[in-house]
PDB file of C-alpha atoms in Angstrom:
ATOM      1  CA  MET A 275     -31.068 -81.194  69.889  1.00 35.00           C
ATOM      2  CA  ARG A 276     -30.890 -82.754  66.334  1.00 40.00           C
ATOM      3  CA  LYS A 277     -33.751 -85.213  65.745  1.00 42.00           C
ATOM      4  CA  SER A 278     -32.614 -88.770  64.904  1.00 43.00           C
ATOM      5  CA  SER A 279     -32.903 -89.977  61.278  1.00 45.00           C
ATOM      6  CA  ALA A 280     -35.508 -92.510  62.360  1.00 49.00           C
ATOM      7  CA  SER A 281     -37.939 -89.839  63.373  1.00 67.00           C
ATOM      8  CA  LYS A 282     -37.650 -87.759  60.302  1.00 79.00           C
ATOM      9  CA  PRO A 283     -39.837 -88.477  57.165  1.00 89.00           C
ATOM     10  CA  SER A 284     -37.853 -89.484  54.187  1.00 94.00           C
ATOM     11  CA  ASP A 285     -37.414 -87.293  51.248  1.00 95.00           C
ATOM     12  CA  ALA A 286     -39.346 -89.512  49.038  1.00 95.00           C
ATOM     13  CA  LYS A 287     -42.291 -89.534  51.465  1.00 95.00           C
ATOM     14  CA  LEU A 288     -42.217 -85.657  51.632  1.00 96.00           C
ATOM     15  CA  THR A 289     -41.985 -85.387  47.826  1.00 96.00           C
ATOM     16  CA  GLY A 290     -44.978 -87.698  47.464  1.00 95.00           C
ATOM     17  CA  LEU A 291     -46.970 -85.496  50.014  1.00 95.00           C
ATOM     18  CA  PHE A 292     -45.945 -82.421  48.144  1.00 96.00           C
ATOM     19  CA  LEU A 293     -46.922 -83.801  44.814  1.00 95.00           C
ATOM     20  CA  ASP A 294     -50.356 -84.890  46.077  1.00 94.00           C
ATOM     21  CA  MET A 295     -50.863 -81.323  47.461  1.00 94.00           C
ATOM     22  CA  LEU A 296     -49.962 -79.877  43.955  1.00 92.00           C
ATOM     23  CA  ALA A 297     -52.433 -82.275  42.165  1.00 89.00           C
ATOM     24  CA  ALA A 298     -55.260 -81.624  44.686  1.00 89.00           C
ATOM     25  CA  GLU A 299     -54.925 -78.019  45.571  1.00 87.00           C
ATOM     26  CA  GLN A 300     -53.455 -76.542  42.382  1.00 84.00           C
ATOM     27  CA  GLY A 301     -54.648 -78.796  39.837  1.00 84.00           C
ATOM     28  CA  ALA A 302     -51.070 -79.711  38.627  1.00 85.00           C
ATOM     29  CA  GLY A 303     -51.146 -82.045  35.618  1.00 85.00           C
ATOM     30  CA  PRO A 304     -48.985 -85.033  35.055  1.00 88.00           C
ATOM     31  CA  ASN A 305     -46.267 -83.214  33.104  1.00 87.00           C
ATOM     32  CA  THR A 306     -46.059 -80.731  35.684  1.00 89.00           C
ATOM     33  CA  LEU A 307     -45.863 -83.337  38.453  1.00 93.00           C
ATOM     34  CA  ASP A 308     -43.252 -85.460  36.669  1.00 94.00           C
ATOM     35  CA  ALA A 309     -40.939 -82.315  36.368  1.00 93.00           C
ATOM     36  CA  TYR A 310     -41.282 -81.431  40.010  1.00 95.00           C
ATOM     37  CA  ARG A 311     -40.612 -85.151  40.744  1.00 96.00           C
ATOM     38  CA  ARG A 312     -37.348 -85.151  38.771  1.00 96.00           C
ATOM     39  CA  ASP A 313     -36.050 -81.871  40.106  1.00 96.00           C
ATOM     40  CA  LEU A 314     -36.746 -82.898  43.679  1.00 97.00           C
ATOM     41  CA  THR A 315     -35.200 -86.383  43.130  1.00 97.00           C
ATOM     42  CA  ASP A 316     -32.000 -84.738  41.971  1.00 96.00           C
ATOM     43  CA  PHE A 317     -32.000 -82.276  44.832  1.00 96.00           C
ATOM     44  CA  SER A 318     -32.595 -85.281  47.331  1.00 96.00           C
ATOM     45  CA  GLU A 319     -29.698 -87.218  45.827  1.00 96.00           C
ATOM     46  CA  PHE A 320     -27.433 -84.274  46.327  1.00 96.00           C
ATOM     47  CA  LEU A 321     -28.401 -83.808  49.898  1.00 96.00           C
ATOM     48  CA  GLY A 322     -27.941 -87.417  50.505  1.00 95.00           C
ATOM     49  CA  ARG A 323     -24.336 -87.262  49.415  1.00 95.00           C
ATOM     50  CA  THR A 324     -23.832 -84.336  51.994  1.00 93.00           C
ATOM     51  CA  GLY A 325     -25.521 -86.179  54.840  1.00 94.00           C
ATOM     52  CA  HIS A 326     -28.807 -84.150  54.894  1.00 95.00           C
ATOM     53  CA  GLY A 327     -32.303 -84.271  53.824  1.00 95.00           C
ATOM     54  CA  PHE A 328     -35.187 -81.962  53.225  1.00 96.00           C
ATOM     55  CA  VAL A 329     -36.034 -81.689  56.961  1.00 95.00           C
ATOM     56  CA  ASP A 330     -32.611 -80.470  58.087  1.00 95.00           C
ATOM     57  CA  ALA A 331     -30.870 -78.921  55.110  1.00 95.00           C
ATOM     58  CA  GLN A 332     -30.004 -75.262  55.726  1.00 95.00           C
ATOM     59  CA  THR A 333     -29.609 -72.315  53.280  1.00 94.00           C
ATOM     60  CA  GLN A 334     -25.874 -72.841  52.649  1.00 94.00           C
ATOM     61  CA  VAL A 335     -26.446 -76.535  51.631  1.00 95.00           C
ATOM     62  CA  LEU A 336     -29.113 -75.253  49.130  1.00 95.00           C
ATOM     63  CA  ARG A 337     -26.562 -72.636  47.887  1.00 93.00           C
ATOM     64  CA  ASP A 338     -24.012 -75.559  47.378  1.00 93.00           C
ATOM     65  CA  TYR A 339     -26.654 -77.528  45.403  1.00 95.00           C
ATOM     66  CA  LEU A 340     -27.310 -74.573  43.138  1.00 92.00           C
ATOM     67  CA  GLY A 341     -23.461 -74.223  42.692  1.00 91.00           C
ATOM     68  CA  ASP A 342     -23.354 -78.032  42.005  1.00 93.00           C
ATOM     69  CA  LEU A 343     -26.029 -77.444  39.232  1.00 93.00           C
ATOM     70  CA  ASP A 344     -23.702 -74.709  37.668  1.00 88.00           C
ATOM     71  CA  ALA A 345     -20.636 -76.942  37.817  1.00 89.00           C
ATOM     72  CA  ARG A 346     -22.548 -79.642  35.958  1.00 92.00           C
ATOM     73  CA  GLY A 347     -23.137 -77.194  33.177  1.00 90.00           C
ATOM     74  CA  PHE A 348     -27.014 -76.529  33.738  1.00 89.00           C
ATOM     75  CA  LYS A 349     -28.328 -73.530  32.008  1.00 86.00           C
ATOM     76  CA  SER A 350     -29.503 -70.586  34.065  1.00 84.00           C
ATOM     77  CA  SER A 351     -33.112 -71.306  33.048  1.00 82.00           C
ATOM     78  CA  SER A 352     -32.722 -74.884  34.360  1.00 88.00           C
ATOM     79  CA  VAL A 353     -31.099 -73.597  37.572  1.00 90.00           C
ATOM     80  CA  ALA A 354     -33.962 -71.122  37.987  1.00 88.00           C
ATOM     81  CA  ARG A 355     -36.432 -73.919  37.636  1.00 90.00           C
ATOM     82  CA  ARG A 356     -34.819 -76.138  40.154  1.00 93.00           C
ATOM     83  CA  LEU A 357     -34.661 -73.233  42.625  1.00 92.00           C
ATOM     84  CA  SER A 358     -38.391 -72.629  42.141  1.00 91.00           C
ATOM     85  CA  ALA A 359     -39.107 -76.309  42.923  1.00 94.00           C
ATOM     86  CA  MET A 360     -37.096 -75.793  46.143  1.00 95.00           C
ATOM     87  CA  ARG A 361     -38.883 -72.778  47.185  1.00 94.00           C
ATOM     88  CA  HIS A 362     -42.259 -74.438  46.593  1.00 94.00           C
ATOM     89  CA  LEU A 363     -41.345 -77.455  48.572  1.00 96.00           C
ATOM     90  CA  TYR A 364     -40.099 -75.519  51.542  1.00 96.00           C
ATOM     91  CA  ARG A 365     -43.178 -73.347  51.541  1.00 95.00           C
ATOM     92  CA  PHE A 366     -45.149 -76.472  51.733  1.00 95.00           C
ATOM     93  CA  LEU A 367     -42.927 -78.009  54.519  1.00 96.00           C
ATOM     94  CA  LEU A 368     -43.413 -74.689  56.427  1.00 94.00           C
ATOM     95  CA  ASN A 369     -47.221 -74.600  55.963  1.00 93.00           C
ATOM     96  CA  GLU A 370     -47.336 -78.188  57.248  1.00 93.00           C
ATOM     97  CA  ARG A 371     -45.136 -77.441  60.144  1.00 93.00           C
ATOM     98  CA  ILE A 372     -42.767 -80.104  59.069  1.00 95.00           C
ATOM     99  CA  ARG A 373     -40.124 -77.200  59.393  1.00 94.00           C
ATOM    100  CA  THR A 374     -40.091 -74.130  61.418  1.00 93.00           C
ATOM    101  CA  GLU A 375     -38.199 -71.987  58.876  1.00 94.00           C
ATOM    102  CA  ASP A 376     -37.715 -71.685  55.100  1.00 94.00           C
ATOM    103  CA  PRO A 377     -34.092 -72.102  54.084  1.00 94.00           C
ATOM    104  CA  ALA A 378     -34.888 -71.139  50.389  1.00 93.00           C
ATOM    105  CA  ALA A 379     -36.583 -67.805  51.257  1.00 90.00           C
ATOM    106  CA  ILE A 380     -33.342 -65.837  50.888  1.00 89.00           C
ATOM    107  CA  LEU A 381     -31.860 -67.455  47.894  1.00 87.00           C
ATOM    108  CA  SER A 382     -31.565 -65.521  44.676  1.00 80.00           C
ATOM    109  CA  GLY A 383     -31.598 -67.269  41.411  1.00 72.00           C
ATOM    110  CA  PRO A 384     -29.181 -66.787  38.472  1.00 70.00           C
ATOM    111  CA  LYS A 385     -29.635 -63.710  36.332  1.00 62.00           C
ATOM    112  CA  ARG A 386     -31.113 -64.562  32.893  1.00 55.00           C
ATOM    113  CA  GLY A 387     -32.404 -62.621  30.002  1.00 52.00           C
ATOM    114  CA  ARG A 388     -35.582 -63.752  28.652  1.00 53.00           C
ATOM    115  CA  GLY A 389     -35.018 -64.905  25.030  1.00 54.00           C
ATOM    116  CA  LEU A 390     -37.597 -63.984  22.457  1.00 51.00           C
ATOM    117  CA  PRO A 391     -39.694 -66.880  21.101  1.00 59.00           C
ATOM    118  CA  LYS A 392     -38.928 -68.429  17.785  1.00 65.00           C
ATOM    119  CA  VAL A 393     -41.700 -67.501  15.345  1.00 74.00           C
ATOM    120  CA  LEU A 394     -42.808 -68.410  11.951  1.00 87.00           C
ATOM    121  CA  SER A 395     -43.799 -65.777   9.435  1.00 90.00           C
ATOM    122  CA  ILE A 396     -47.241 -65.629   8.055  1.00 92.00           C
ATOM    123  CA  SER A 397     -45.932 -66.870   4.809  1.00 94.00           C
ATOM    124  CA  ASP A 398     -44.213 -69.797   6.379  1.00 95.00           C
ATOM    125  CA  VAL A 399     -47.343 -71.002   8.274  1.00 96.00           C
ATOM    126  CA  ASP A 400     -49.277 -70.430   4.840  1.00 96.00           C
ATOM    127  CA  ARG A 401     -46.748 -72.840   3.043  1.00 96.00           C
ATOM    128  CA  MET A 402     -47.278 -75.543   5.696  1.00 97.00           C
ATOM    129  CA  LEU A 403     -51.102 -75.182   5.498  1.00 97.00           C
ATOM    130  CA  ARG A 404     -50.977 -75.513   1.690  1.00 97.00           C
ATOM    131  CA  ARG A 405     -48.647 -78.439   1.767  1.00 97.00           C
ATOM    132  CA  ALA A 406     -50.772 -80.177   4.532  1.00 96.00           C
ATOM    133  CA  LYS A 407     -53.841 -79.537   2.353  1.00 96.00           C
ATOM    134  CA  GLU A 408     -52.154 -80.986  -0.760  1.00 96.00           C
ATOM    135  CA  MET A 409     -51.205 -84.073   1.105  1.00 95.00           C
ATOM    136  CA  SER A 410     -54.744 -84.570   2.368  1.00 93.00           C
ATOM    137  CA  GLU A 411     -56.195 -84.272  -1.253  1.00 93.00           C
ATOM    138  CA  ALA A 412     -53.423 -86.459  -2.987  1.00 92.00           C
ATOM    139  CA  ALA A 413     -55.182 -88.683  -5.434  1.00 90.00           C
ATOM    140  CA  ASP A 414     -52.550 -91.517  -5.113  1.00 91.00           C
ATOM    141  CA  ALA A 415     -52.847 -91.706  -1.349  1.00 89.00           C
ATOM    142  CA  SER A 416     -54.237 -94.751   0.417  1.00 90.00           C
ATOM    143  CA  PRO A 417     -57.352 -94.473   2.563  1.00 88.00           C
ATOM    144  CA  LEU A 418     -54.993 -94.671   5.575  1.00 89.00           C
ATOM    145  CA  GLN A 419     -52.609 -92.182   4.206  1.00 92.00           C
ATOM    146  CA  ARG A 420     -55.361 -89.759   3.328  1.00 93.00           C
ATOM    147  CA  LEU A 421     -56.908 -90.033   6.863  1.00 93.00           C
ATOM    148  CA  ARG A 422     -53.520 -89.250   8.541  1.00 94.00           C
ATOM    149  CA  ALA A 423     -53.001 -86.386   6.225  1.00 95.00           C
ATOM    150  CA  LEU A 424     -56.445 -84.975   7.055  1.00 96.00           C
ATOM    151  CA  ARG A 425     -55.666 -85.320  10.783  1.00 96.00           C
ATOM    152  CA  LEU A 426     -52.374 -83.357  10.386  1.00 97.00           C
ATOM    153  CA  TYR A 427     -54.134 -80.566   8.314  1.00 97.00           C
ATOM    154  CA  CYS A 428     -56.965 -80.471  10.952  1.00 97.00           C
ATOM    155  CA  LEU A 429     -54.325 -80.269  13.836  1.00 97.00           C
ATOM    156  CA  LEU A 430     -52.396 -77.463  12.017  1.00 97.00           C
ATOM    157  CA  GLU A 431     -55.552 -75.464  11.293  1.00 97.00           C
ATOM    158  CA  VAL A 432     -56.854 -75.651  14.799  1.00 96.00           C
ATOM    159  CA  LEU A 433     -53.536 -74.956  16.327  1.00 96.00           C
ATOM    160  CA  TYR A 434     -52.879 -71.926  14.285  1.00 96.00           C
ATOM    161  CA  ALA A 435     -56.469 -70.601  14.709  1.00 95.00           C
ATOM    162  CA  THR A 436     -56.533 -71.031  18.455  1.00 95.00           C
ATOM    163  CA  GLY A 437     -53.039 -70.901  19.871  1.00 93.00           C
ATOM    164  CA  LEU A 438     -53.778 -74.036  22.081  1.00 95.00           C
ATOM    165  CA  ARG A 439     -51.023 -75.584  24.055  1.00 93.00           C
ATOM    166  CA  VAL A 440     -50.086 -78.971  22.237  1.00 94.00           C
ATOM    167  CA  SER A 441     -51.535 -80.899  25.305  1.00 92.00           C
ATOM    168  CA  GLU A 442     -54.820 -78.993  25.067  1.00 94.00           C
ATOM    169  CA  LEU A 443     -54.940 -79.771  21.261  1.00 95.00           C
ATOM    170  CA  VAL A 444     -54.288 -83.407  21.104  1.00 94.00           C
ATOM    171  CA  SER A 445     -56.775 -84.095  23.973  1.00 92.00           C
ATOM    172  CA  LEU A 446     -59.629 -82.147  22.414  1.00 93.00           C
ATOM    173  CA  PRO A 447     -62.970 -83.952  22.786  1.00 90.00           C
ATOM    174  CA  ARG A 448     -64.902 -85.228  19.729  1.00 90.00           C
ATOM    175  CA  THR A 449     -67.698 -82.696  20.669  1.00 85.00           C
ATOM    176  CA  ALA A 450     -65.241 -79.900  19.823  1.00 85.00           C
ATOM    177  CA  ALA A 451     -65.928 -80.698  16.083  1.00 81.00           C
ATOM    178  CA  LYS A 452     -69.584 -79.680  16.088  1.00 75.00           C
ATOM    179  CA  ARG A 453     -70.395 -78.389  12.702  1.00 66.00           C
ATOM    180  CA  ASP A 454     -72.092 -75.155  14.277  1.00 71.00           C
ATOM    181  CA  ALA A 455     -69.558 -74.529  16.898  1.00 76.00           C
ATOM    182  CA  ARG A 456     -68.088 -71.108  16.909  1.00 86.00           C
ATOM    183  CA  MET A 457     -66.296 -71.448  20.145  1.00 88.00           C
ATOM    184  CA  ILE A 458     -64.729 -74.426  22.040  1.00 89.00           C
ATOM    185  CA  VAL A 459     -64.191 -74.931  25.603  1.00 87.00           C
ATOM    186  CA  VAL A 460     -60.709 -75.740  26.485  1.00 89.00           C
ATOM    187  CA  ARG A 461     -59.476 -77.172  29.842  1.00 84.00           C
ATOM    188  CA  GLY A 462     -56.032 -75.798  30.422  1.00 81.00           C
ATOM    189  CA  LYS A 463     -53.414 -75.730  33.270  1.00 78.00           C
ATOM    190  CA  GLY A 464     -54.858 -76.066  36.808  1.00 75.00           C
ATOM    191  CA  ASP A 465     -57.886 -77.647  35.259  1.00 77.00           C
ATOM    192  CA  LYS A 466     -59.173 -73.943  34.241  1.00 83.00           C
ATOM    193  CA  GLU A 467     -61.649 -73.748  31.500  1.00 86.00           C
ATOM    194  CA  ARG A 468     -61.604 -70.961  28.751  1.00 89.00           C
ATOM    195  CA  LEU A 469     -63.567 -70.163  25.625  1.00 89.00           C
ATOM    196  CA  VAL A 470     -61.602 -70.135  22.419  1.00 92.00           C
ATOM    197  CA  PRO A 471     -63.085 -68.978  19.070  1.00 92.00           C
ATOM    198  CA  LEU A 472     -62.674 -70.963  15.900  1.00 93.00           C
ATOM    199  CA  ASN A 473     -62.494 -69.671  12.426  1.00 93.00           C
ATOM    200  CA  GLU A 474     -64.117 -70.949   9.402  1.00 93.00           C
ATOM    201  CA  ALA A 475     -61.079 -72.863   8.130  1.00 94.00           C
ATOM    202  CA  SER A 476     -60.455 -74.793  11.334  1.00 94.00           C
ATOM    203  CA  ARG A 477     -64.141 -75.564  11.605  1.00 93.00           C
ATOM    204  CA  GLN A 478     -64.215 -76.969   8.024  1.00 93.00           C
ATOM    205  CA  ALA A 479     -61.028 -79.057   8.569  1.00 94.00           C
ATOM    206  CA  MET A 480     -62.445 -80.595  11.722  1.00 93.00           C
ATOM    207  CA  ALA A 481     -65.761 -81.362   9.945  1.00 91.00           C
ATOM    208  CA  ASP A 482     -63.718 -83.070   7.049  1.00 92.00           C
ATOM    209  CA  TYR A 483     -61.539 -85.029   9.276  1.00 93.00           C
ATOM    210  CA  LEU A 484     -64.401 -86.236  11.403  1.00 91.00           C
ATOM    211  CA  SER A 485     -66.334 -87.319   8.269  1.00 90.00           C
ATOM    212  CA  ALA A 486     -63.371 -89.255   7.156  1.00 90.00           C
ATOM    213  CA  THR A 487     -62.849 -91.122  10.534  1.00 88.00           C
ATOM    214  CA  GLU A 488     -66.581 -92.020  10.460  1.00 85.00           C
ATOM    215  CA  ALA A 489     -66.268 -93.308   6.800  1.00 82.00           C
ATOM    216  CA  ALA A 490     -63.104 -95.271   7.874  1.00 80.00           C
ATOM    217  CA  LYS A 491     -64.882 -96.853  10.931  1.00 78.00           C
ATOM    218  CA  GLU A 492     -67.722 -98.029   8.698  1.00 74.00           C
ATOM    219  CA  ASN A 493     -65.242 -99.609   6.016  1.00 72.00           C
ATOM    220  CA  LYS A 494     -62.927-101.128   8.553  1.00 66.00           C
ATOM    221  CA  LYS A 495     -65.030-102.406  11.468  1.00 61.00           C
ATOM    222  CA  GLY A 496     -63.173-105.069  13.407  1.00 52.00           C
ATOM    223  CA  GLU A 497     -59.905-104.755  11.373  1.00 54.00           C
ATOM    224  CA  LYS A 498     -56.581-104.187  12.991  1.00 50.00           C
ATOM    225  CA  GLY A 499     -55.368-100.683  12.508  1.00 49.00           C
ATOM    226  CA  SER A 500     -58.876 -99.259  12.178  1.00 50.00           C
ATOM    227  CA  VAL A 501     -59.941 -95.998  13.701  1.00 51.00           C
ATOM    228  CA  VAL A 502     -60.367 -95.998  17.417  1.00 55.00           C
ATOM    229  CA  THR A 503     -63.740 -95.335  18.685  1.00 54.00           C
ATOM    230  CA  ALA A 504     -63.287 -92.818  21.399  1.00 71.00           C
ATOM    231  CA  LYS A 505     -64.398 -89.575  23.025  1.00 85.00           C
ATOM    232  CA  TRP A 506     -61.242 -87.904  21.628  1.00 90.00           C
ATOM    233  CA  LEU A 507     -61.184 -85.812  18.399  1.00 92.00           C
ATOM    234  CA  PHE A 508     -57.765 -87.371  17.582  1.00 93.00           C
ATOM    235  CA  PRO A 509     -58.025 -90.933  19.000  1.00 90.00           C
ATOM    236  CA  SER A 510     -55.265 -93.331  19.269  1.00 87.00           C
ATOM    237  CA  PHE A 511     -54.525 -96.888  20.399  1.00 78.00           C
ATOM    238  CA  GLY A 512     -52.014 -95.598  23.098  1.00 77.00           C
ATOM    239  CA  GLU A 513     -52.489 -95.618  26.744  1.00 79.00           C
ATOM    240  CA  SER A 514     -53.832 -91.958  26.796  1.00 81.00           C
ATOM    241  CA  GLY A 515     -56.418 -92.803  24.215  1.00 87.00           C
ATOM    242  CA  HIS A 516     -55.485 -89.798  22.080  1.00 91.00           C
ATOM    243  CA  LEU A 517     -52.760 -88.810  19.870  1.00 93.00           C
ATOM    244  CA  THR A 518     -49.575 -87.919  21.805  1.00 93.00           C
ATOM    245  CA  ARG A 519     -47.812 -84.746  21.891  1.00 92.00           C
ATOM    246  CA  GLN A 520     -44.606 -86.417  20.603  1.00 94.00           C
ATOM    247  CA  HIS A 521     -46.338 -88.004  17.685  1.00 95.00           C
ATOM    248  CA  PHE A 522     -47.854 -84.663  16.556  1.00 96.00           C
ATOM    249  CA  ALA A 523     -44.568 -83.029  16.862  1.00 95.00           C
ATOM    250  CA  ARG A 524     -42.835 -85.684  14.744  1.00 96.00           C
ATOM    251  CA  ASP A 525     -45.466 -85.245  12.008  1.00 96.00           C
ATOM    252  CA  LEU A 526     -45.153 -81.484  12.167  1.00 96.00           C
ATOM    253  CA  LYS A 527     -41.452 -81.625  11.567  1.00 96.00           C
ATOM    254  CA  GLU A 528     -41.872 -83.865   8.650  1.00 96.00           C
ATOM    255  CA  LEU A 529     -44.427 -81.398   7.200  1.00 97.00           C
ATOM    256  CA  ALA A 530     -42.058 -78.565   7.714  1.00 96.00           C
ATOM    257  CA  VAL A 531     -39.329 -80.363   5.721  1.00 96.00           C
ATOM    258  CA  ALA A 532     -41.965 -81.226   3.017  1.00 96.00           C
ATOM    259  CA  SER A 533     -42.784 -77.369   2.946  1.00 96.00           C
ATOM    260  CA  GLY A 534     -39.110 -76.325   2.470  1.00 95.00           C
ATOM    261  CA  LEU A 535     -38.578 -75.217   6.033  1.00 94.00           C
ATOM    262  CA  GLN A 536     -36.028 -76.358   8.558  1.00 92.00           C
ATOM    263  CA  ALA A 537     -37.327 -78.951  10.898  1.00 93.00           C
ATOM    264  CA  ARG A 538     -35.501 -77.601  13.951  1.00 90.00           C
ATOM    265  CA  LEU A 539     -37.384 -74.234  13.463  1.00 90.00           C
ATOM    266  CA  VAL A 540     -40.881 -75.934  13.665  1.00 94.00           C
ATOM    267  CA  SER A 541     -42.682 -77.329  16.628  1.00 94.00           C
ATOM    268  CA  PRO A 542     -46.205 -77.081  18.118  1.00 94.00           C
ATOM    269  CA  HIS A 543     -45.066 -74.464  20.605  1.00 92.00           C
ATOM    270  CA  VAL A 544     -43.519 -72.292  17.779  1.00 92.00           C
ATOM    271  CA  LEU A 545     -46.814 -72.363  16.132  1.00 94.00           C
ATOM    272  CA  ARG A 546     -48.531 -71.277  19.270  1.00 92.00           C
ATOM    273  CA  HIS A 547     -45.982 -68.430  19.367  1.00 90.00           C
ATOM    274  CA  ALA A 548     -46.773 -67.701  15.686  1.00 90.00           C
ATOM    275  CA  PHE A 549     -50.512 -67.314  16.680  1.00 92.00           C
ATOM    276  CA  ALA A 550     -49.771 -64.924  19.369  1.00 89.00           C
ATOM    277  CA  SER A 551     -47.362 -62.740  17.464  1.00 87.00           C
ATOM    278  CA  HIS A 552     -49.473 -62.541  14.294  1.00 89.00           C
ATOM    279  CA  LEU A 553     -52.289 -61.468  16.226  1.00 89.00           C
ATOM    280  CA  LEU A 554     -50.480 -58.802  18.104  1.00 84.00           C
ATOM    281  CA  HIS A 555     -48.838 -57.657  14.814  1.00 81.00           C
ATOM    282  CA  ASN A 556     -52.234 -57.128  13.266  1.00 82.00           C
ATOM    283  CA  GLY A 557     -53.497 -54.924  16.196  1.00 81.00           C
ATOM    284  CA  ALA A 558     -54.841 -57.371  18.853  1.00 84.00           C
ATOM    285  CA  ASP A 559     -54.897 -56.196  22.382  1.00 84.00           C
ATOM    286  CA  LEU A 560     -52.291 -58.101  24.742  1.00 84.00           C
ATOM    287  CA  ARG A 561     -55.019 -58.700  27.352  1.00 87.00           C
ATOM    288  CA  ILE A 562     -57.140 -60.618  24.740  1.00 88.00           C
ATOM    289  CA  VAL A 563     -54.078 -62.531  23.540  1.00 87.00           C
ATOM    290  CA  GLN A 564     -53.360 -63.380  27.270  1.00 89.00           C
ATOM    291  CA  THR A 565     -56.998 -64.701  27.622  1.00 88.00           C
ATOM    292  CA  LEU A 566     -56.849 -66.839  24.433  1.00 90.00           C
ATOM    293  CA  LEU A 567     -53.419 -68.259  25.410  1.00 89.00           C
ATOM    294  CA  GLY A 568     -54.756 -69.250  28.816  1.00 87.00           C
ATOM    295  CA  HIS A 569     -52.002 -67.273  30.644  1.00 84.00           C
ATOM    296  CA  THR A 570     -52.903 -66.534  34.304  1.00 80.00           C
ATOM    297  CA  ASP A 571     -50.275 -63.752  34.573  1.00 76.00           C
ATOM    298  CA  ILE A 572     -50.014 -60.987  31.839  1.00 75.00           C
ATOM    299  CA  SER A 573     -46.216 -61.072  32.629  1.00 71.00           C
ATOM    300  CA  THR A 574     -46.158 -64.488  30.785  1.00 71.00           C
ATOM    301  CA  THR A 575     -47.755 -62.919  27.668  1.00 75.00           C
ATOM    302  CA  GLN A 576     -45.406 -59.857  27.671  1.00 71.00           C
ATOM    303  CA  ILE A 577     -42.550 -61.943  26.090  1.00 70.00           C
ATOM    304  CA  TYR A 578     -44.458 -60.850  22.903  1.00 70.00           C
ATOM    305  CA  THR A 579     -44.314 -57.067  23.547  1.00 66.00           C
ATOM    306  CA  HIS A 580     -41.506 -56.666  21.038  1.00 59.00           C
ATOM    307  CA  VAL A 581     -44.129 -57.341  18.435  1.00 55.00           C
ATOM    308  CA  VAL A 582     -46.349 -54.587  19.827  1.00 55.00           C
ATOM    309  CA  GLU A 583     -43.236 -52.204  20.096  1.00 57.00           C
ATOM    310  CA  GLU A 584     -42.418 -52.805  16.402  1.00 57.00           C
ATOM    311  CA  ARG A 585     -45.898 -52.307  15.345  1.00 53.00           C
ATOM    312  CA  LEU A 586     -46.154 -48.962  17.135  1.00 51.00           C
ATOM    313  CA  LYS A 587     -42.865 -47.756  15.673  1.00 55.00           C
ATOM    314  CA  SER A 588     -44.355 -48.555  12.185  1.00 59.00           C
ATOM    315  CA  LEU A 589     -47.499 -46.705  12.988  1.00 51.00           C
ATOM    316  CA  VAL A 590     -45.751 -43.607  14.066  1.00 51.00           C
ATOM    317  CA  ARG A 591     -43.373 -43.775  11.218  1.00 59.00           C
ATOM    318  CA  ASP A 592     -46.134 -44.258   8.647  1.00 56.00           C
ATOM    319  CA  LEU A 593     -48.904 -42.285   9.998  1.00 53.00           C
ATOM    320  CA  HIS A 594     -47.615 -39.356  12.144  1.00 56.00           C
ATOM    321  CA  PRO A 595     -47.975 -36.119  10.240  1.00 65.00           C
ATOM    322  CA  LEU A 596     -44.492 -35.049  11.133  1.00 60.00           C
ATOM    323  CA  ALA A 597     -42.920 -38.252  10.128  1.00 56.00           C
ATOM    324  CA  GLU A 598     -40.150 -38.033   7.476  1.00 58.00           C
ATOM    325  CA  LYS A 599     -41.258 -39.262   4.102  1.00 50.00           C
TER     326      LYS A 599
END
């Protein structure tokens, strides 16, 4: 006999419980939780139109939802993400004994090829670094313009030196800029920590930027628009207390244009790809790159294997004694 709707927990309540579990047990961050919330809200709205909810929806209804996504023009990657959210939700409901079976277990996702990441060449990155450095040293820049240019140059140097996720980069603590620091501790996805080495250029960029922020604070104490005193390396007056990902992405695109590159080809994530690809091209081990990027599963890092394959081909072509000259 079917339970009455009054005895069933609402989709909104179940979504809340599920998100609480993700945050508490898996260390899911705000961005991950927001993505799950959006996906499950859309799923719930579809179920509501069909007279169902999370508790009583069966496999065919879930298939109908995937079909609806396709009809709405969703890309296969987006459909696969929604399916992943559904699977995680129903495993949770099964574990909590809210459901006795998992209707998503036998669903298959859309077939999709994994595209290669957009990657900047080494010369492209060099152009951006040179331009950012020039902007930070411009003689006609105001103190505030120079400080912002130093911040952008520092962000770029650290990102290309470490391959950090943009959320990890903008939320670096002020202590990361210790003058003698050879490594920084990064808190990544799932609240996991990893050690990432710094090169001399990134250390110097952080030191110069930090010195400039200290000088600005002394010169502008109490003034509106003065540098924020905070625990963050890149502080902001915003709600988070540090520079936002969106702000950095905008600044980076403006820098790309100033460097003669197309803005659409440049983003913080593209520079993270450049870091990994350039390391692999120069002989780094895939497992080492996995550790530096903070990937839990090597399969995530294997998107870069095309770089390794090309390097191996060139090595055989150039160094094998029987290779054609």
